[in-house]
């Protein structure tokens, strides 16, 4: 072999070796950075514990699918995207749908055999302004007179969003929060008056949305999702709204009680609401559970644990109608309520007393922890 050729072969071999090693290192260090250690032996899995009752889900985002990956794999049977499937996540510009980011969450669910809840198609928040602008760029919902042409335009956009998104995720997303937070906080009205959907389309926007959703994916379970609809000030108006949709034959299959609570909030009210929604013949999902406490002393965390225990005992009691319970996050390190410490795992992603409390709701959290960890 000529001297130069030998040198060239040598250089190629060294280069390939170096490349292989660096790719190997890169992949490995990335995996280590992304993940956390698997839960230690003896740790009970929430999805195992609740498998005969309901799906147990978590809201996740692009960051937590990495930073909380072991906990997701071990404990949860269902995922919800915290923000990525909202209208501003999927159609920031009219007609340009971008599914890549949401896909990372949906594909994780599909690959791991987890259920995927879709959140959310129609909402007054996190929805780009163009949805509500006329062809001249004026906000239709702020006009003194809204024309039939304006209404038609907005209706088409509503239907097109639902059609594109649900068609794309058909077979992957089994349940959708079709309409989110439409009920007014003001007792004088049933529907919130500041929603551009309501201002432009009137109360019919709900019917349009649910009918379109059912037409696009007849296999999907369609939910109405809202906060405080288990509280007396909102319960009856929500029942009224749902009943009137059902009377018109609108395809609505379930109600999502979000569950952004604080320790001490009435669970008796929650039970009353569950009974009333069940009487409508609707399935119930607890969609965004997190139970806040500012007191993170040992006593405060024990009180939070006891409240979580009672909440899950209640959900189990009604598991014939409650088919899914989703926590709005996994650990207190990544929550929209950072001062309220509302989740089952602490800022170091370690199980809190609240976690141990729901492992067996017939026992105290201390007993459960001692039993499983052999302490
Ligand atoms: O999109 C911007 C991003 O471009 C920017 O870099 C970043 C910097 O702060 O902000 C990003 O927007 C934030 C968004 O979350 C995505 O992270 C918003 O500021 C922030 O307000 C937004 O909060 C979300 C909130 O909905 C908005 O209404 C929370 O994460 C999310 O947990 C929360 O979820 C809602 C449910 O959808 C409906 N029910 C109530 C629940 C809690 O509010």
mmCIF file of C-alpha atoms and ligand atoms in Angstrom:
data_model
loop_
_atom_site.group_PDB
_atom_site.id
_atom_site.type_symbol
_atom_site.label_atom_id
_atom_site.label_comp_id
_atom_site.label_asym_id
_atom_site.label_seq_id
_atom_site.Cartn_x
_atom_site.Cartn_y
_atom_site.Cartn_z
ATOM 1 C CA UNK A 1 0.000 0.000 0.000
ATOM 2 C CA UNK A 2 1.448 3.378 -0.950
ATOM 3 C CA UNK A 3 2.548 5.394 2.089
ATOM 4 C CA UNK A 4 -0.001 8.197 1.548
ATOM 5 C CA UNK A 5 -2.914 5.796 1.127
ATOM 6 C CA UNK A 6 -1.996 4.066 4.406
ATOM 7 C CA UNK A 7 -1.965 7.417 6.151
ATOM 8 C CA UNK A 8 -5.385 8.263 4.696
ATOM 9 C CA UNK A 9 -6.914 4.933 5.856
ATOM 10 C CA UNK A 10 -5.471 5.561 9.306
ATOM 11 C CA UNK A 11 -6.988 9.039 9.445
ATOM 12 C CA UNK A 12 -10.389 7.745 8.329
ATOM 13 C CA UNK A 13 -10.323 5.011 10.997
ATOM 14 C CA UNK A 14 -9.401 7.530 13.714
ATOM 15 C CA UNK A 15 -12.114 9.921 12.518
ATOM 16 C CA UNK A 16 -14.807 7.215 12.491
ATOM 17 C CA UNK A 17 -13.734 6.022 15.944
ATOM 18 C CA UNK A 18 -13.807 9.559 17.325
ATOM 19 C CA UNK A 19 -17.239 10.164 15.781
ATOM 20 C CA UNK A 20 -18.641 6.925 17.211
ATOM 21 C CA UNK A 21 -17.330 7.740 20.672
ATOM 22 C CA UNK A 22 -18.592 11.309 20.640
ATOM 23 C CA UNK A 23 -22.063 10.294 19.403
ATOM 24 C CA UNK A 24 -22.143 7.608 22.097
ATOM 25 C CA UNK A 25 -21.161 10.102 24.794
ATOM 26 C CA UNK A 26 -23.624 12.685 23.526
ATOM 27 C CA UNK A 27 -26.541 10.271 23.517
ATOM 28 C CA UNK A 28 -25.655 8.943 26.935
ATOM 29 C CA UNK A 29 -25.144 12.293 28.633
ATOM 30 C CA UNK A 30 -28.356 13.576 27.067
ATOM 31 C CA UNK A 31 -30.274 10.610 28.421
ATOM 32 C CA UNK A 32 -28.781 11.191 31.867
ATOM 33 C CA UNK A 33 -29.575 14.889 31.782
ATOM 34 C CA UNK A 34 -33.129 14.235 30.680
ATOM 35 C CA UNK A 35 -34.054 11.552 33.068
ATOM 36 C CA UNK A 36 -34.174 10.857 36.768
ATOM 37 C CA UNK A 37 -33.499 7.565 38.514
ATOM 38 C CA UNK A 38 -36.272 4.977 38.333
ATOM 39 C CA UNK A 39 -38.397 4.823 41.500
ATOM 40 C CA UNK A 40 -36.693 2.598 44.099
ATOM 41 C CA UNK A 41 -37.783 -1.004 44.637
ATOM 42 C CA UNK A 42 -40.913 -1.314 46.733
ATOM 43 C CA UNK A 43 -42.419 1.902 45.423
ATOM 44 C CA UNK A 44 -46.117 1.386 44.616
ATOM 45 C CA UNK A 45 -47.299 2.482 41.174
ATOM 46 C CA UNK A 46 -50.362 4.718 41.098
ATOM 47 C CA UNK A 47 -51.595 3.329 37.796
ATOM 48 C CA UNK A 48 -51.410 -0.193 39.199
ATOM 49 C CA UNK A 49 -53.239 0.799 42.348
ATOM 50 C CA UNK A 50 -56.016 2.601 40.487
ATOM 51 C CA UNK A 51 -56.302 0.285 37.475
ATOM 52 C CA UNK A 52 -59.682 -1.101 38.567
ATOM 53 C CA UNK A 53 -61.068 2.356 39.329
ATOM 54 C CA UNK A 54 -60.058 4.963 36.725
ATOM 55 C CA UNK A 55 -57.238 6.218 34.545
ATOM 56 C CA UNK A 56 -54.705 8.173 36.535
ATOM 57 C CA UNK A 57 -53.237 10.980 34.478
ATOM 58 C CA UNK A 58 -50.799 13.857 34.571
ATOM 59 C CA UNK A 59 -50.548 17.126 32.699
ATOM 60 C CA UNK A 60 -47.115 17.364 31.124
ATOM 61 C CA UNK A 61 -45.194 19.795 28.962
ATOM 62 C CA UNK A 62 -42.120 19.691 26.748
ATOM 63 C CA UNK A 63 -39.848 20.097 29.744
ATOM 64 C CA UNK A 64 -41.474 17.649 32.164
ATOM 65 C CA UNK A 65 -41.666 14.804 29.632
ATOM 66 C CA UNK A 66 -37.893 14.760 30.125
ATOM 67 C CA UNK A 67 -37.348 15.923 33.677
ATOM 68 C CA UNK A 68 -40.150 13.755 35.091
ATOM 69 C CA UNK A 69 -39.960 10.876 32.652
ATOM 70 C CA UNK A 70 -39.433 8.067 35.172
ATOM 71 C CA UNK A 71 -42.375 9.209 37.249
ATOM 72 C CA UNK A 72 -44.550 9.432 34.127
ATOM 73 C CA UNK A 73 -43.612 5.913 33.033
ATOM 74 C CA UNK A 74 -44.070 4.398 36.458
ATOM 75 C CA UNK A 75 -47.206 6.067 37.789
ATOM 76 C CA UNK A 76 -49.484 7.385 35.063
ATOM 77 C CA UNK A 77 -51.820 5.792 32.525
ATOM 78 C CA UNK A 78 -52.941 9.006 30.826
ATOM 79 C CA UNK A 79 -51.398 12.301 29.675
ATOM 80 C CA UNK A 80 -52.722 15.785 28.969
ATOM 81 C CA UNK A 81 -50.645 18.505 27.302
ATOM 82 C CA UNK A 82 -50.533 21.462 29.692
ATOM 83 C CA UNK A 83 -50.415 24.114 26.913
ATOM 84 C CA UNK A 84 -49.219 22.560 23.683
ATOM 85 C CA UNK A 85 -52.599 21.536 22.225
ATOM 86 C CA UNK A 86 -54.386 24.806 22.903
ATOM 87 C CA UNK A 87 -55.318 26.893 19.825
ATOM 88 C CA UNK A 88 -52.240 29.139 20.195
ATOM 89 C CA UNK A 89 -50.078 26.004 20.269
ATOM 90 C CA UNK A 90 -51.556 24.430 17.162
ATOM 91 C CA UNK A 91 -52.695 27.281 14.911
ATOM 92 C CA UNK A 92 -50.851 30.476 15.821
ATOM 93 C CA UNK A 93 -51.311 31.763 12.270
ATOM 94 C CA UNK A 94 -54.490 31.181 10.312
ATOM 95 C CA UNK A 95 -54.350 28.013 8.265
ATOM 96 C CA UNK A 96 -50.836 27.073 9.392
ATOM 97 C CA UNK A 97 -51.179 24.155 11.747
ATOM 98 C CA UNK A 98 -48.076 23.151 13.665
ATOM 99 C CA UNK A 99 -48.302 19.791 15.339
ATOM 100 C CA UNK A 100 -44.584 19.068 15.879
ATOM 101 C CA UNK A 101 -44.422 20.207 19.504
ATOM 102 C CA UNK A 102 -47.682 18.612 20.606
ATOM 103 C CA UNK A 103 -46.652 15.466 18.737
ATOM 104 C CA UNK A 104 -43.762 14.946 21.128
ATOM 105 C CA UNK A 105 -46.265 14.544 23.929
ATOM 106 C CA UNK A 106 -48.858 12.596 21.931
ATOM 107 C CA UNK A 107 -46.200 10.251 20.544
ATOM 108 C CA UNK A 108 -44.917 9.575 24.045
ATOM 109 C CA UNK A 109 -48.436 8.566 25.066
ATOM 110 C CA UNK A 110 -48.861 6.373 21.989
ATOM 111 C CA UNK A 111 -45.419 4.747 22.336
ATOM 112 C CA UNK A 112 -45.929 4.017 26.037
ATOM 113 C CA UNK A 113 -49.509 2.803 25.619
ATOM 114 C CA UNK A 114 -50.943 5.690 27.639
ATOM 115 C CA UNK A 115 -54.289 7.353 27.033
ATOM 116 C CA UNK A 116 -54.130 10.886 25.659
ATOM 117 C CA UNK A 117 -56.659 13.573 26.623
ATOM 118 C CA UNK A 118 -56.911 16.522 24.241
ATOM 119 C CA UNK A 119 -56.944 19.949 25.890
ATOM 120 C CA UNK A 120 -58.523 22.098 24.494
ATOM 121 C CA UNK A 121 -60.302 23.038 21.252
ATOM 122 C CA UNK A 122 -62.436 26.064 22.112
ATOM 123 C CA UNK A 123 -61.481 28.519 24.839
ATOM 124 C CA UNK A 124 -61.533 32.279 25.327
ATOM 125 C CA UNK A 125 -57.890 32.209 26.499
ATOM 126 C CA UNK A 126 -54.676 31.117 24.757
ATOM 127 C CA UNK A 127 -56.431 31.598 21.417
ATOM 128 C CA UNK A 128 -54.754 33.879 18.856
ATOM 129 C CA UNK A 129 -56.503 37.162 18.112
ATOM 130 C CA UNK A 130 -56.826 36.432 14.385
ATOM 131 C CA UNK A 131 -59.661 33.983 15.168
ATOM 132 C CA UNK A 132 -61.777 37.018 16.058
ATOM 133 C CA UNK A 133 -60.643 39.562 13.457
ATOM 134 C CA UNK A 134 -62.483 40.525 10.302
ATOM 135 C CA UNK A 135 -60.754 40.775 6.920
ATOM 136 C CA UNK A 136 -59.635 44.342 7.761
ATOM 137 C CA UNK A 137 -58.000 43.268 11.007
ATOM 138 C CA UNK A 138 -60.727 44.702 13.272
ATOM 139 C CA UNK A 139 -61.811 42.763 16.357
ATOM 140 C CA UNK A 140 -65.284 41.486 15.611
ATOM 141 C CA UNK A 141 -66.126 40.856 19.271
ATOM 142 C CA UNK A 142 -65.601 44.564 20.003
ATOM 143 C CA UNK A 143 -67.877 45.867 17.275
ATOM 144 C CA UNK A 144 -71.172 47.541 18.148
ATOM 145 C CA UNK A 145 -72.831 45.665 15.310
ATOM 146 C CA UNK A 146 -71.721 42.192 14.330
ATOM 147 C CA UNK A 147 -72.817 41.241 10.837
ATOM 148 C CA UNK A 148 -73.893 37.851 9.568
ATOM 149 C CA UNK A 149 -70.746 37.819 7.459
ATOM 150 C CA UNK A 150 -68.601 38.311 10.577
ATOM 151 C CA UNK A 151 -70.411 35.469 12.315
ATOM 152 C CA UNK A 152 -70.008 33.165 9.364
ATOM 153 C CA UNK A 153 -66.273 33.871 9.210
ATOM 154 C CA UNK A 154 -65.742 33.070 12.883
ATOM 155 C CA UNK A 155 -67.936 29.993 12.700
ATOM 156 C CA UNK A 156 -65.887 28.694 9.777
ATOM 157 C CA UNK A 157 -62.672 29.250 11.733
ATOM 158 C CA UNK A 158 -64.076 27.439 14.759
ATOM 159 C CA UNK A 159 -65.128 24.486 12.638
ATOM 160 C CA UNK A 160 -61.926 24.432 10.633
ATOM 161 C CA UNK A 161 -59.783 24.388 13.778
ATOM 162 C CA UNK A 162 -61.761 21.495 15.219
ATOM 163 C CA UNK A 163 -61.721 19.626 11.929
ATOM 164 C CA UNK A 164 -57.989 19.924 11.309
ATOM 165 C CA UNK A 165 -56.919 19.166 14.852
ATOM 166 C CA UNK A 166 -59.295 16.286 15.522
ATOM 167 C CA UNK A 167 -58.695 14.699 12.144
ATOM 168 C CA UNK A 168 -54.947 14.837 12.726
ATOM 169 C CA UNK A 169 -55.197 13.244 16.179
ATOM 170 C CA UNK A 170 -58.019 10.777 15.446
ATOM 171 C CA UNK A 171 -57.158 7.400 16.932
ATOM 172 C CA UNK A 172 -54.481 8.914 19.183
ATOM 173 C CA UNK A 173 -56.510 11.259 21.378
ATOM 174 C CA UNK A 174 -59.442 9.397 22.926
ATOM 175 C CA UNK A 175 -61.125 12.279 24.759
ATOM 176 C CA UNK A 176 -61.289 15.999 24.040
ATOM 177 C CA UNK A 177 -62.078 19.011 26.191
ATOM 178 C CA UNK A 178 -64.104 20.455 23.344
ATOM 179 C CA UNK A 179 -65.129 23.623 25.159
ATOM 180 C CA UNK A 180 -63.249 24.991 28.151
ATOM 181 C CA UNK A 181 -64.507 27.399 30.825
ATOM 182 C CA UNK A 182 -67.637 28.829 29.205
ATOM 183 C CA UNK A 183 -69.683 29.282 32.401
ATOM 184 C CA UNK A 184 -69.728 32.765 33.906
ATOM 185 C CA UNK A 185 -68.378 33.514 37.386
ATOM 186 C CA UNK A 186 -71.093 36.151 37.584
ATOM 187 C CA UNK A 187 -74.309 34.557 38.865
ATOM 188 C CA UNK A 188 -76.473 36.785 36.678
ATOM 189 C CA UNK A 189 -75.428 34.958 33.525
ATOM 190 C CA UNK A 190 -75.047 31.372 32.473
ATOM 191 C CA UNK A 191 -72.249 31.897 29.955
ATOM 192 C CA UNK A 192 -69.267 34.175 30.481
ATOM 193 C CA UNK A 193 -69.947 37.412 28.685
ATOM 194 C CA UNK A 194 -66.328 38.299 27.946
ATOM 195 C CA UNK A 195 -65.673 35.271 25.746
ATOM 196 C CA UNK A 196 -65.185 36.361 22.124
ATOM 197 C CA UNK A 197 -66.818 33.085 21.060
ATOM 198 C CA UNK A 198 -69.950 34.015 22.995
ATOM 199 C CA UNK A 199 -69.900 37.665 21.943
ATOM 200 C CA UNK A 200 -69.744 36.755 18.269
ATOM 201 C CA UNK A 201 -71.668 33.500 17.980
ATOM 202 C CA UNK A 202 -73.898 33.659 21.067
ATOM 203 C CA UNK A 203 -74.666 30.543 23.087
ATOM 204 C CA UNK A 204 -74.761 28.514 19.884
ATOM 205 C CA UNK A 205 -70.965 28.328 19.837
ATOM 206 C CA UNK A 206 -71.075 25.351 22.206
ATOM 207 C CA UNK A 207 -73.504 23.438 20.045
ATOM 208 C CA UNK A 208 -71.544 24.200 16.882
ATOM 209 C CA UNK A 209 -68.329 22.994 18.516
ATOM 210 C CA UNK A 210 -69.673 19.717 19.911
ATOM 211 C CA UNK A 211 -71.560 18.818 16.737
ATOM 212 C CA UNK A 212 -68.501 19.473 14.594
ATOM 213 C CA UNK A 213 -66.260 17.505 16.954
ATOM 214 C CA UNK A 214 -68.569 14.495 16.808
ATOM 215 C CA UNK A 215 -68.806 14.676 13.042
ATOM 216 C CA UNK A 216 -65.012 14.732 12.669
ATOM 217 C CA UNK A 217 -64.212 11.934 15.120
ATOM 218 C CA UNK A 218 -67.304 9.953 16.127
ATOM 219 C CA UNK A 219 -65.155 7.694 18.336
ATOM 220 C CA UNK A 220 -63.819 10.498 20.522
ATOM 221 C CA UNK A 221 -65.337 11.196 23.930
ATOM 222 C CA UNK A 222 -66.380 14.814 24.060
ATOM 223 C CA UNK A 223 -66.109 16.761 27.303
ATOM 224 C CA UNK A 224 -67.198 20.114 28.633
ATOM 225 C CA UNK A 225 -64.410 21.220 31.034
ATOM 226 C CA UNK A 226 -64.486 23.977 33.660
ATOM 227 C CA UNK A 227 -63.311 25.162 37.089
ATOM 228 C CA UNK A 228 -65.509 25.558 40.203
ATOM 229 C CA UNK A 229 -68.450 23.833 38.521
ATOM 230 C CA UNK A 230 -68.593 21.634 41.608
ATOM 231 C CA UNK A 231 -69.246 24.741 43.754
ATOM 232 C CA UNK A 232 -72.819 25.842 44.483
ATOM 233 C CA UNK A 233 -72.361 29.255 42.819
ATOM 234 C CA UNK A 234 -71.678 27.615 39.456
ATOM 235 C CA UNK A 235 -73.193 24.134 39.711
ATOM 236 C CA UNK A 236 -76.820 24.840 38.831
ATOM 237 C CA UNK A 237 -75.990 27.099 35.910
ATOM 238 C CA UNK A 238 -73.642 24.442 34.532
ATOM 239 C CA UNK A 239 -76.329 21.770 34.894
ATOM 240 C CA UNK A 240 -78.780 24.068 33.126
ATOM 241 C CA UNK A 241 -76.371 24.649 30.247
ATOM 242 C CA UNK A 242 -75.521 20.945 29.874
ATOM 243 C CA UNK A 243 -79.160 19.892 30.155
ATOM 244 C CA UNK A 244 -80.187 22.269 27.411
ATOM 245 C CA UNK A 245 -77.437 20.921 25.113
ATOM 246 C CA UNK A 246 -78.468 17.344 25.861
ATOM 247 C CA UNK A 247 -82.141 18.200 25.234
ATOM 248 C CA UNK A 248 -81.165 19.405 21.768
ATOM 249 C CA UNK A 249 -79.386 16.123 21.106
ATOM 250 C CA UNK A 250 -75.930 17.722 21.136
ATOM 251 C CA UNK A 251 -73.268 14.999 21.352
ATOM 252 C CA UNK A 252 -71.648 15.647 24.706
ATOM 253 C CA UNK A 253 -70.396 12.657 26.625
ATOM 254 C CA UNK A 254 -68.773 13.956 29.737
ATOM 255 C CA UNK A 255 -67.998 16.764 32.089
ATOM 256 C CA UNK A 256 -64.530 17.677 33.264
ATOM 257 C CA UNK A 257 -64.283 18.973 36.807
ATOM 258 C CA UNK A 258 -60.895 20.677 36.870
ATOM 259 C CA UNK A 259 -60.181 20.423 40.608
ATOM 260 C CA UNK A 260 -57.850 23.350 41.335
ATOM 261 C CA UNK A 261 -58.542 23.167 45.061
ATOM 262 C CA UNK A 262 -56.939 24.117 48.348
ATOM 263 C CA UNK A 263 -56.769 22.110 51.550
ATOM 264 C CA UNK A 264 -60.010 22.684 53.440
ATOM 265 C CA UNK A 265 -62.280 23.277 50.416
ATOM 266 C CA UNK A 266 -65.562 21.405 50.820
ATOM 267 C CA UNK A 267 -65.519 17.827 49.533
ATOM 268 C CA UNK A 268 -69.220 17.511 50.420
ATOM 269 C CA UNK A 269 -69.876 20.015 47.630
ATOM 270 C CA UNK A 270 -67.779 17.925 45.272
ATOM 271 C CA UNK A 271 -69.836 14.832 46.141
ATOM 272 C CA UNK A 272 -73.110 16.677 45.497
ATOM 273 C CA UNK A 273 -71.816 17.824 42.125
ATOM 274 C CA UNK A 274 -70.673 14.338 41.126
ATOM 275 C CA UNK A 275 -74.179 13.015 41.870
ATOM 276 C CA UNK A 276 -75.832 15.777 39.842
ATOM 277 C CA UNK A 277 -73.587 15.374 36.802
ATOM 278 C CA UNK A 278 -74.040 11.604 36.966
ATOM 279 C CA UNK A 279 -77.828 12.131 36.954
ATOM 280 C CA UNK A 280 -77.442 13.840 33.583
ATOM 281 C CA UNK A 281 -76.012 10.567 32.310
ATOM 282 C CA UNK A 282 -72.579 12.108 31.788
ATOM 283 C CA UNK A 283 -69.214 10.514 32.398
ATOM 284 C CA UNK A 284 -66.995 12.495 34.773
ATOM 285 C CA UNK A 285 -63.293 13.213 34.450
ATOM 286 C CA UNK A 286 -61.366 15.040 37.138
ATOM 287 C CA UNK A 287 -59.167 16.865 34.670
ATOM 288 C CA UNK A 288 -56.751 19.227 36.428
ATOM 289 C CA UNK A 289 -56.415 18.168 40.047
ATOM 290 C CA UNK A 290 -54.017 20.035 42.295
ATOM 291 C CA UNK A 291 -54.631 20.781 45.971
ATOM 292 C CA UNK A 292 -52.690 23.707 47.340
ATOM 293 C CA UNK A 293 -51.234 24.443 50.742
ATOM 294 C CA UNK A 294 -48.965 27.327 51.718
ATOM 295 C CA UNK A 295 -48.001 25.498 54.916
ATOM 296 C CA UNK A 296 -45.152 23.139 54.165
ATOM 297 C CA UNK A 297 -44.342 22.305 57.772
ATOM 298 C CA UNK A 298 -44.693 18.600 58.632
ATOM 299 C CA UNK A 299 -48.165 19.392 59.952
ATOM 300 C CA UNK A 300 -49.169 21.299 56.837
ATOM 301 C CA UNK A 301 -48.063 18.486 54.535
ATOM 302 C CA UNK A 302 -49.904 15.972 56.725
ATOM 303 C CA UNK A 303 -53.092 18.045 56.397
ATOM 304 C CA UNK A 304 -52.639 18.132 52.634
ATOM 305 C CA UNK A 305 -52.122 14.356 52.657
ATOM 306 C CA UNK A 306 -55.336 13.818 54.612
ATOM 307 C CA UNK A 307 -57.255 16.001 52.171
ATOM 308 C CA UNK A 308 -55.842 14.097 49.194
ATOM 309 C CA UNK A 309 -56.777 10.818 50.948
ATOM 310 C CA UNK A 310 -60.377 11.938 51.379
ATOM 311 C CA UNK A 311 -60.569 13.231 47.800
ATOM 312 C CA UNK A 312 -59.361 9.932 46.334
ATOM 313 C CA UNK A 313 -61.653 7.929 48.655
ATOM 314 C CA UNK A 314 -64.501 9.986 47.189
ATOM 315 C CA UNK A 315 -63.347 9.434 43.599
ATOM 316 C CA UNK A 316 -63.172 5.681 44.259
ATOM 317 C CA UNK A 317 -66.684 5.700 45.719
ATOM 318 C CA UNK A 318 -67.962 7.130 42.419
ATOM 319 C CA UNK A 319 -65.664 5.224 40.078
ATOM 320 C CA UNK A 320 -68.704 3.938 38.165
ATOM 321 C CA UNK A 321 -69.012 7.475 36.741
ATOM 322 C CA UNK A 322 -65.521 8.903 37.300
ATOM 323 C CA UNK A 323 -63.398 7.263 34.641
ATOM 324 C CA UNK A 324 -60.259 9.415 34.786
ATOM 325 C CA UNK A 325 -58.432 11.515 37.384
ATOM 326 C CA UNK A 326 -55.648 13.742 36.023
ATOM 327 C CA UNK A 327 -53.233 15.719 38.184
ATOM 328 C CA UNK A 328 -52.258 19.124 36.766
ATOM 329 C CA UNK A 329 -48.573 18.358 36.944
ATOM 330 C CA UNK A 330 -46.352 15.860 38.701
ATOM 331 C CA UNK A 331 -44.088 17.639 41.143
ATOM 332 C CA UNK A 332 -44.014 20.984 42.926
ATOM 333 C CA UNK A 333 -40.931 21.797 40.850
ATOM 334 C CA UNK A 334 -43.139 22.326 37.790
ATOM 335 C CA UNK A 335 -46.591 23.671 38.547
ATOM 336 C CA UNK A 336 -48.595 26.726 37.509
ATOM 337 C CA UNK A 337 -49.131 27.317 41.276
ATOM 338 C CA UNK A 338 -45.499 27.458 42.476
ATOM 339 C CA UNK A 339 -46.354 28.985 45.870
ATOM 340 C CA UNK A 340 -49.066 26.450 46.649
ATOM 341 C CA UNK A 341 -47.087 23.182 46.597
ATOM 342 C CA UNK A 342 -50.136 21.418 45.221
ATOM 343 C CA UNK A 343 -48.845 18.142 43.783
ATOM 344 C CA UNK A 344 -47.948 14.620 44.952
ATOM 345 C CA UNK A 345 -44.165 14.927 44.543
ATOM 346 C CA UNK A 346 -41.989 17.637 46.066
ATOM 347 C CA UNK A 347 -39.558 20.033 44.387
ATOM 348 C CA UNK A 348 -36.924 17.267 44.396
ATOM 349 C CA UNK A 349 -39.455 14.947 42.740
ATOM 350 C CA UNK A 350 -39.645 12.841 45.912
ATOM 351 C CA UNK A 351 -43.023 11.464 47.052
ATOM 352 C CA UNK A 352 -44.808 13.716 49.552
ATOM 353 C CA UNK A 353 -47.128 12.560 52.346
ATOM 354 C CA UNK A 354 -49.947 13.295 49.847
ATOM 355 C CA UNK A 355 -48.555 10.597 47.548
ATOM 356 C CA UNK A 356 -48.466 8.042 50.364
ATOM 357 C CA UNK A 357 -51.982 9.039 51.412
ATOM 358 C CA UNK A 358 -53.584 8.023 48.106
ATOM 359 C CA UNK A 359 -51.710 4.736 47.841
ATOM 360 C CA UNK A 360 -54.321 3.158 50.137
ATOM 361 C CA UNK A 361 -57.123 5.492 51.176
ATOM 362 C CA UNK A 362 -58.190 3.146 54.016
ATOM 363 C CA UNK A 363 -54.947 3.801 55.884
ATOM 364 C CA UNK A 364 -52.935 6.779 57.024
ATOM 365 C CA UNK A 365 -50.096 8.045 54.858
ATOM 366 C CA UNK A 366 -47.587 7.043 57.538
ATOM 367 C CA UNK A 367 -48.852 3.460 57.584
ATOM 368 C CA UNK A 368 -48.708 3.260 53.789
ATOM 369 C CA UNK A 369 -45.200 4.631 53.630
ATOM 370 C CA UNK A 370 -43.961 2.258 56.350
ATOM 371 C CA UNK A 371 -45.668 -0.701 54.695
ATOM 372 C CA UNK A 372 -44.218 -0.122 51.238
ATOM 373 C CA UNK A 373 -40.761 1.012 52.235
ATOM 374 C CA UNK A 374 -40.455 -1.456 55.121
ATOM 375 C CA UNK A 375 -39.541 1.346 57.524
HETATM 376 O O1 LIG B 1 -45.934 31.007 25.348
HETATM 377 C C1 LIG B 1 -45.084 31.829 26.138
HETATM 378 C C2 LIG B 1 -43.684 31.620 25.734
HETATM 379 O O2 LIG B 1 -43.534 32.046 24.400
HETATM 380 C C3 LIG B 1 -42.755 32.377 26.690
HETATM 381 O O3 LIG B 1 -41.439 32.044 26.405
HETATM 382 C C4 LIG B 1 -43.055 32.013 28.153
HETATM 383 C C5 LIG B 1 -42.219 32.830 29.115
HETATM 384 O O4 LIG B 1 -42.874 33.007 30.326
HETATM 385 O O5 LIG B 1 -44.404 32.234 28.407
HETATM 386 C C6 LIG B 1 -45.215 31.424 27.588
HETATM 387 O O6 LIG B 1 -46.563 31.481 27.899
HETATM 388 C C7 LIG B 1 -46.977 30.928 29.151
HETATM 389 C C8 LIG B 1 -47.716 29.622 28.895
HETATM 390 O O7 LIG B 1 -48.298 29.177 30.094
HETATM 391 C C9 LIG B 1 -46.821 28.540 28.322
HETATM 392 O O8 LIG B 1 -45.794 28.238 29.214
HETATM 393 C C10 LIG B 1 -47.874 31.955 29.792
HETATM 394 O O9 LIG B 1 -47.104 33.084 30.166
HETATM 395 C C11 LIG B 1 -48.571 31.372 31.002
HETATM 396 O O10 LIG B 1 -49.557 32.278 31.457
HETATM 397 C C12 LIG B 1 -49.237 30.071 30.609
HETATM 398 O O11 LIG B 1 -49.889 29.556 31.740
HETATM 399 C C13 LIG B 1 -50.731 28.464 31.521
HETATM 400 C C14 LIG B 1 -52.177 28.859 31.794
HETATM 401 O O12 LIG B 1 -53.001 27.717 31.650
HETATM 402 C C15 LIG B 1 -52.642 29.934 30.823
HETATM 403 O O13 LIG B 1 -53.987 30.165 30.958
HETATM 404 C C16 LIG B 1 -50.308 27.372 32.491
HETATM 405 O O14 LIG B 1 -49.009 26.900 32.136
HETATM 406 C C17 LIG B 1 -51.298 26.208 32.434
HETATM 407 O O15 LIG B 1 -51.027 25.316 33.481
HETATM 408 C C18 LIG B 1 -52.722 26.743 32.625
HETATM 409 O O16 LIG B 1 -53.624 25.683 32.502
HETATM 410 C C19 LIG B 1 -54.992 26.025 32.701
HETATM 411 C C20 LIG B 1 -55.821 25.060 31.873
HETATM 412 O O17 LIG B 1 -55.423 25.113 30.533
HETATM 413 C C21 LIG B 1 -57.305 25.381 31.992
HETATM 414 N N1 LIG B 1 -57.717 25.422 33.382
HETATM 415 C C22 LIG B 1 -56.936 26.257 34.267
HETATM 416 C C23 LIG B 1 -55.459 25.889 34.175
HETATM 417 C C24 LIG B 1 -54.646 26.695 35.142
HETATM 418 O O18 LIG B 1 -54.675 28.059 34.828
#
